[in-house]
Amino acid sequence: MPRPRLARSGVLVAVLLLGAPAGALAHPGRSGRRHAPACTARKSATAKHGSRSFRRLHCAKGRHVPLSSHPSSQPFFSARGGVCPDANLAPSATDLKLVRAATLCLVNRERASHGERALHWNEQLIQAAQSHTESMAFGDYFEHVSPRGETPLMRMRRTGYIYSSRISYEVGENIAWGSLWLGTPSAVVAAWMRSPGHRANILDAHFRETGIGVSPHVSAFAPGQSGGIYTQDFGVRTG
């Protein structure tokens, strides 16, 4: 079955309680996780004939939050003996780089186990992902498209990742939030891998670059609890 190409609001996605006893859904004080449908978009250009075909994605809104974050300043972990450093680290204001690196390490471990090459940091995708994560954290919404109607494609154009109407590209986005232990990189990536759409983005053989945004501010979703909100943007550009 082909993977879904259109992502809609995450409002209808059920809250998952991982590692919690049966019946925990009845207790809103317990830790929870939520993830929205994955979204992807493609644009291919055939220069020979001057024709273009689009697969639009109808998802992702957010506001711009400036981020000074060059990929070279981002840790890049590789799994050793199948273990990723800091995979169970809880996001905080002081460890977001480590949380990002652990998340990418886990994603690349999944890709390696399926014969796919590792993803590498891209500055523009980091900026797009972080701005959307902070927009959700402080804007009290959990969707790919912001209340102002900004989509992932708009964010990637704004940061310069999609820098021309003439290039071909494929991009995708996964988002998630979790409170308490469900907000760690290991829990978030595990939840994505259990979801067909999110898993398809993670294992997509075309993707080469990525950016991950993380925020520890989950008070809008789980008042009084710690946790993390995640956005992972994927991309490849040709031409």
Coordinates of C-alpha atoms in Angstrom, one line a residue:
M1 CA 0.0 0.0 0.0
P2 CA 1.5 3.4 -0.9
R3 CA 2.2 5.6 2.0
P4 CA -0.1 8.6 2.6
R5 CA 1.2 11.8 1.0
L6 CA -1.2 14.2 2.7
A7 CA -1.0 15.2 6.3
R8 CA -3.8 16.8 8.2
S9 CA -4.4 18.1 11.6
G10 CA -3.1 16.1 14.5
V11 CA -6.2 16.8 16.6
L12 CA -7.7 13.4 15.8
V13 CA -4.6 11.5 16.8
A14 CA -5.1 9.5 20.0
V15 CA -2.9 10.1 23.0
L16 CA -0.7 7.1 23.6
L17 CA 0.6 6.1 27.0
L18 CA 3.6 4.0 26.5
G19 CA 4.9 1.8 29.3
A20 CA 1.9 2.8 31.5
P21 CA -0.5 0.3 33.1
A22 CA -3.7 -0.7 31.4
G23 CA -6.4 1.9 32.0
A24 CA -4.0 4.8 32.2
L25 CA -5.9 6.7 29.5
A26 CA -8.4 7.5 32.2
H27 CA -5.8 9.4 34.2
P28 CA -4.9 12.7 32.6
G29 CA -2.2 13.2 35.1
R30 CA -0.2 10.3 33.7
S31 CA 2.5 11.0 31.1
G32 CA 1.3 11.1 27.5
R33 CA 2.5 11.1 24.0
R34 CA 1.0 12.5 20.8
H35 CA 2.1 12.5 17.3
A36 CA 0.5 13.9 14.2
P37 CA 0.4 12.3 10.7
A38 CA 3.7 12.4 8.9
C39 CA 3.8 14.7 6.0
T40 CA 5.8 14.6 2.8
A41 CA 6.0 16.6 -0.5
R42 CA 7.7 16.2 -3.7
K43 CA 8.5 18.4 -6.7
S44 CA 10.2 16.9 -9.7
A45 CA 11.4 18.9 -12.7
T46 CA 12.1 17.6 -16.2
A47 CA 14.3 20.2 -17.7
K48 CA 14.3 18.5 -21.1
H49 CA 10.6 19.2 -21.6
G50 CA 10.3 22.1 -19.2
S51 CA 7.5 20.4 -17.4
R52 CA 7.1 20.1 -13.6
S53 CA 5.0 17.9 -11.5
F54 CA 4.1 18.5 -7.9
R55 CA 2.8 16.5 -4.9
R56 CA 1.8 19.2 -2.5
L57 CA 1.7 18.8 1.2
H58 CA -1.0 20.4 3.1
C59 CA 0.6 20.6 6.5
A60 CA 2.9 22.5 8.8
K61 CA 2.4 26.0 10.2
G62 CA 4.6 27.9 12.5
R63 CA 6.2 31.2 13.3
H64 CA 9.8 32.1 12.8
V65 CA 12.1 31.8 15.8
P66 CA 15.6 32.9 14.9
L67 CA 18.2 30.1 15.6
S68 CA 21.9 30.4 15.4
S69 CA 22.8 26.8 14.8
H70 CA 25.3 25.8 12.2
P71 CA 25.4 22.0 11.5
S72 CA 29.1 21.9 12.4
S73 CA 28.2 23.0 15.9
Q74 CA 25.7 20.1 16.3
P75 CA 27.0 16.9 17.9
F76 CA 26.8 13.9 15.5
F77 CA 26.5 10.6 17.4
S78 CA 26.8 7.2 15.8
A79 CA 25.5 4.1 17.6
R80 CA 28.2 2.0 19.1
G81 CA 27.3 -1.5 19.8
G82 CA 23.7 -0.6 18.9
V83 CA 23.6 2.1 21.7
C84 CA 23.1 5.8 21.1
P85 CA 24.5 8.2 23.8
D86 CA 21.9 10.2 25.7
A87 CA 18.9 8.3 24.2
N88 CA 17.0 8.6 27.5
L89 CA 18.0 12.2 28.2
A90 CA 15.0 14.4 29.2
P91 CA 15.0 17.6 27.2
S92 CA 15.9 20.8 29.1
A93 CA 17.1 24.3 28.2
T94 CA 20.7 23.2 28.7
D95 CA 20.9 19.9 26.8
L96 CA 18.9 20.4 23.5
K97 CA 22.0 19.8 21.3
L98 CA 22.5 16.5 23.0
V99 CA 18.8 15.6 22.6
R100 CA 18.9 16.5 18.9
A101 CA 22.1 14.4 18.4
A102 CA 20.6 11.4 20.3
T103 CA 17.4 11.6 18.2
L104 CA 19.4 11.7 14.9
C105 CA 21.6 8.8 16.2
L106 CA 18.4 6.7 16.8
V107 CA 16.9 7.6 13.4
N108 CA 20.2 6.7 11.7
R109 CA 20.4 3.4 13.6
E110 CA 17.0 2.6 12.2
R111 CA 18.1 3.5 8.7
A112 CA 21.3 1.5 9.0
S113 CA 19.3 -1.6 10.1
H114 CA 17.3 -1.3 6.9
G115 CA 20.2 -0.7 4.6
E116 CA 19.8 3.0 4.2
R117 CA 22.6 5.6 4.4
A118 CA 22.8 8.1 7.4
L119 CA 21.1 11.5 7.3
H120 CA 23.3 14.5 8.0
W121 CA 22.6 17.9 9.6
N122 CA 21.4 20.8 7.4
E123 CA 21.4 24.3 8.9
Q124 CA 18.3 25.4 7.1
L125 CA 16.3 22.3 8.1
I126 CA 17.5 22.7 11.7
Q127 CA 16.1 26.3 11.7
A128 CA 12.8 25.2 10.1
A129 CA 12.3 22.4 12.6
Q130 CA 13.3 24.5 15.6
S131 CA 11.0 27.4 14.6
H132 CA 8.1 25.0 14.2
T133 CA 8.7 23.3 17.5
E134 CA 8.8 26.5 19.4
S135 CA 5.8 27.8 17.6
M136 CA 3.8 24.7 18.8
A137 CA 5.3 25.0 22.3
F138 CA 4.3 28.6 22.8
G139 CA 1.4 28.8 20.4
D140 CA -0.7 26.0 22.1
Y141 CA -1.2 23.8 19.0
F142 CA 0.1 20.5 17.7
E143 CA -0.2 20.3 14.0
H144 CA 2.0 20.5 10.9
V145 CA 0.2 23.7 9.7
S146 CA 0.3 26.7 12.0
P147 CA -2.8 28.7 12.9
R148 CA -1.5 31.3 10.4
G149 CA -1.5 28.7 7.7
E150 CA 2.3 28.3 7.4
T151 CA 3.2 24.9 5.9
P152 CA 6.5 23.0 6.1
L153 CA 7.3 24.1 2.5
M154 CA 6.8 27.7 3.5
R155 CA 9.2 27.3 6.5
M156 CA 11.8 25.5 4.3
R157 CA 11.6 28.3 1.7
R158 CA 11.9 30.9 4.4
T159 CA 15.1 29.4 5.7
G160 CA 16.5 29.0 2.2
Y161 CA 16.5 25.2 2.0
I162 CA 14.2 25.4 -1.0
Y163 CA 16.0 28.3 -2.5
S164 CA 14.7 28.3 -6.1
S165 CA 11.5 27.4 -8.0
R166 CA 13.8 25.5 -10.5
I167 CA 15.2 22.9 -8.2
S168 CA 13.7 19.4 -7.6
Y169 CA 13.2 18.2 -4.0
E170 CA 11.5 15.8 -1.7
V171 CA 10.8 16.9 1.9
G172 CA 9.0 15.4 4.9
E173 CA 8.2 16.1 8.5
N174 CA 7.5 14.2 11.6
I175 CA 6.3 15.8 14.9
A176 CA 5.7 14.4 18.3
W177 CA 5.4 15.4 21.9
G178 CA 5.6 13.4 25.1
S179 CA 5.6 14.2 28.8
L180 CA 7.9 12.7 31.5
W181 CA 9.7 9.6 30.2
L182 CA 7.7 9.7 26.9
G183 CA 9.5 12.9 26.0
T184 CA 13.0 11.3 25.6
P185 CA 14.6 10.7 22.2
S186 CA 14.3 6.9 22.6
A187 CA 10.5 7.1 23.3
V188 CA 9.8 9.5 20.5
V189 CA 11.7 7.6 17.8
A190 CA 10.1 4.4 19.0
A191 CA 6.7 5.9 18.6
W192 CA 7.5 7.2 15.2
M193 CA 8.7 3.8 14.1
R194 CA 5.4 2.2 15.2
S195 CA 3.5 4.6 12.9
P196 CA 3.5 3.7 9.2
G197 CA 3.7 7.3 7.9
H198 CA 6.4 8.4 10.3
R199 CA 8.3 5.2 9.8
A200 CA 8.2 5.8 6.0
N201 CA 9.8 9.2 6.4
I202 CA 12.5 7.9 8.7
L203 CA 13.4 5.1 6.2
D204 CA 12.9 7.0 3.0
A205 CA 15.9 6.1 0.8
H206 CA 15.7 9.4 -1.0
F207 CA 16.3 11.7 2.0
R208 CA 19.9 12.8 2.6
E209 CA 19.6 15.8 5.1
T210 CA 17.7 16.5 8.2
G211 CA 17.0 19.1 10.9
I212 CA 15.6 18.4 14.4
G213 CA 13.9 20.9 16.6
V214 CA 13.3 20.2 20.3
S215 CA 11.6 22.2 23.1
P216 CA 11.2 21.2 26.8
H217 CA 8.1 23.4 27.1
V218 CA 5.1 21.1 27.2
S219 CA 3.0 23.0 29.7
A220 CA 0.4 23.7 27.0
F221 CA -0.2 20.0 26.6
A222 CA 0.8 18.5 30.0
P223 CA 0.5 21.2 32.7
G224 CA 3.0 20.9 35.5
Q225 CA 5.0 18.1 33.8
S226 CA 8.3 18.0 32.0
G227 CA 8.7 16.5 28.6
G228 CA 9.6 17.4 25.0
I229 CA 8.1 18.6 21.7
Y230 CA 9.9 17.4 18.6
T231 CA 10.0 18.3 14.9
Q232 CA 12.1 16.4 12.4
D233 CA 12.4 17.8 8.9
F234 CA 13.8 15.6 6.1
G235 CA 14.9 16.6 2.7
V236 CA 16.9 16.0 -0.5
R237 CA 17.5 18.5 -3.3
T238 CA 18.6 17.8 -6.9
G239 CA 19.5 20.5 -9.3

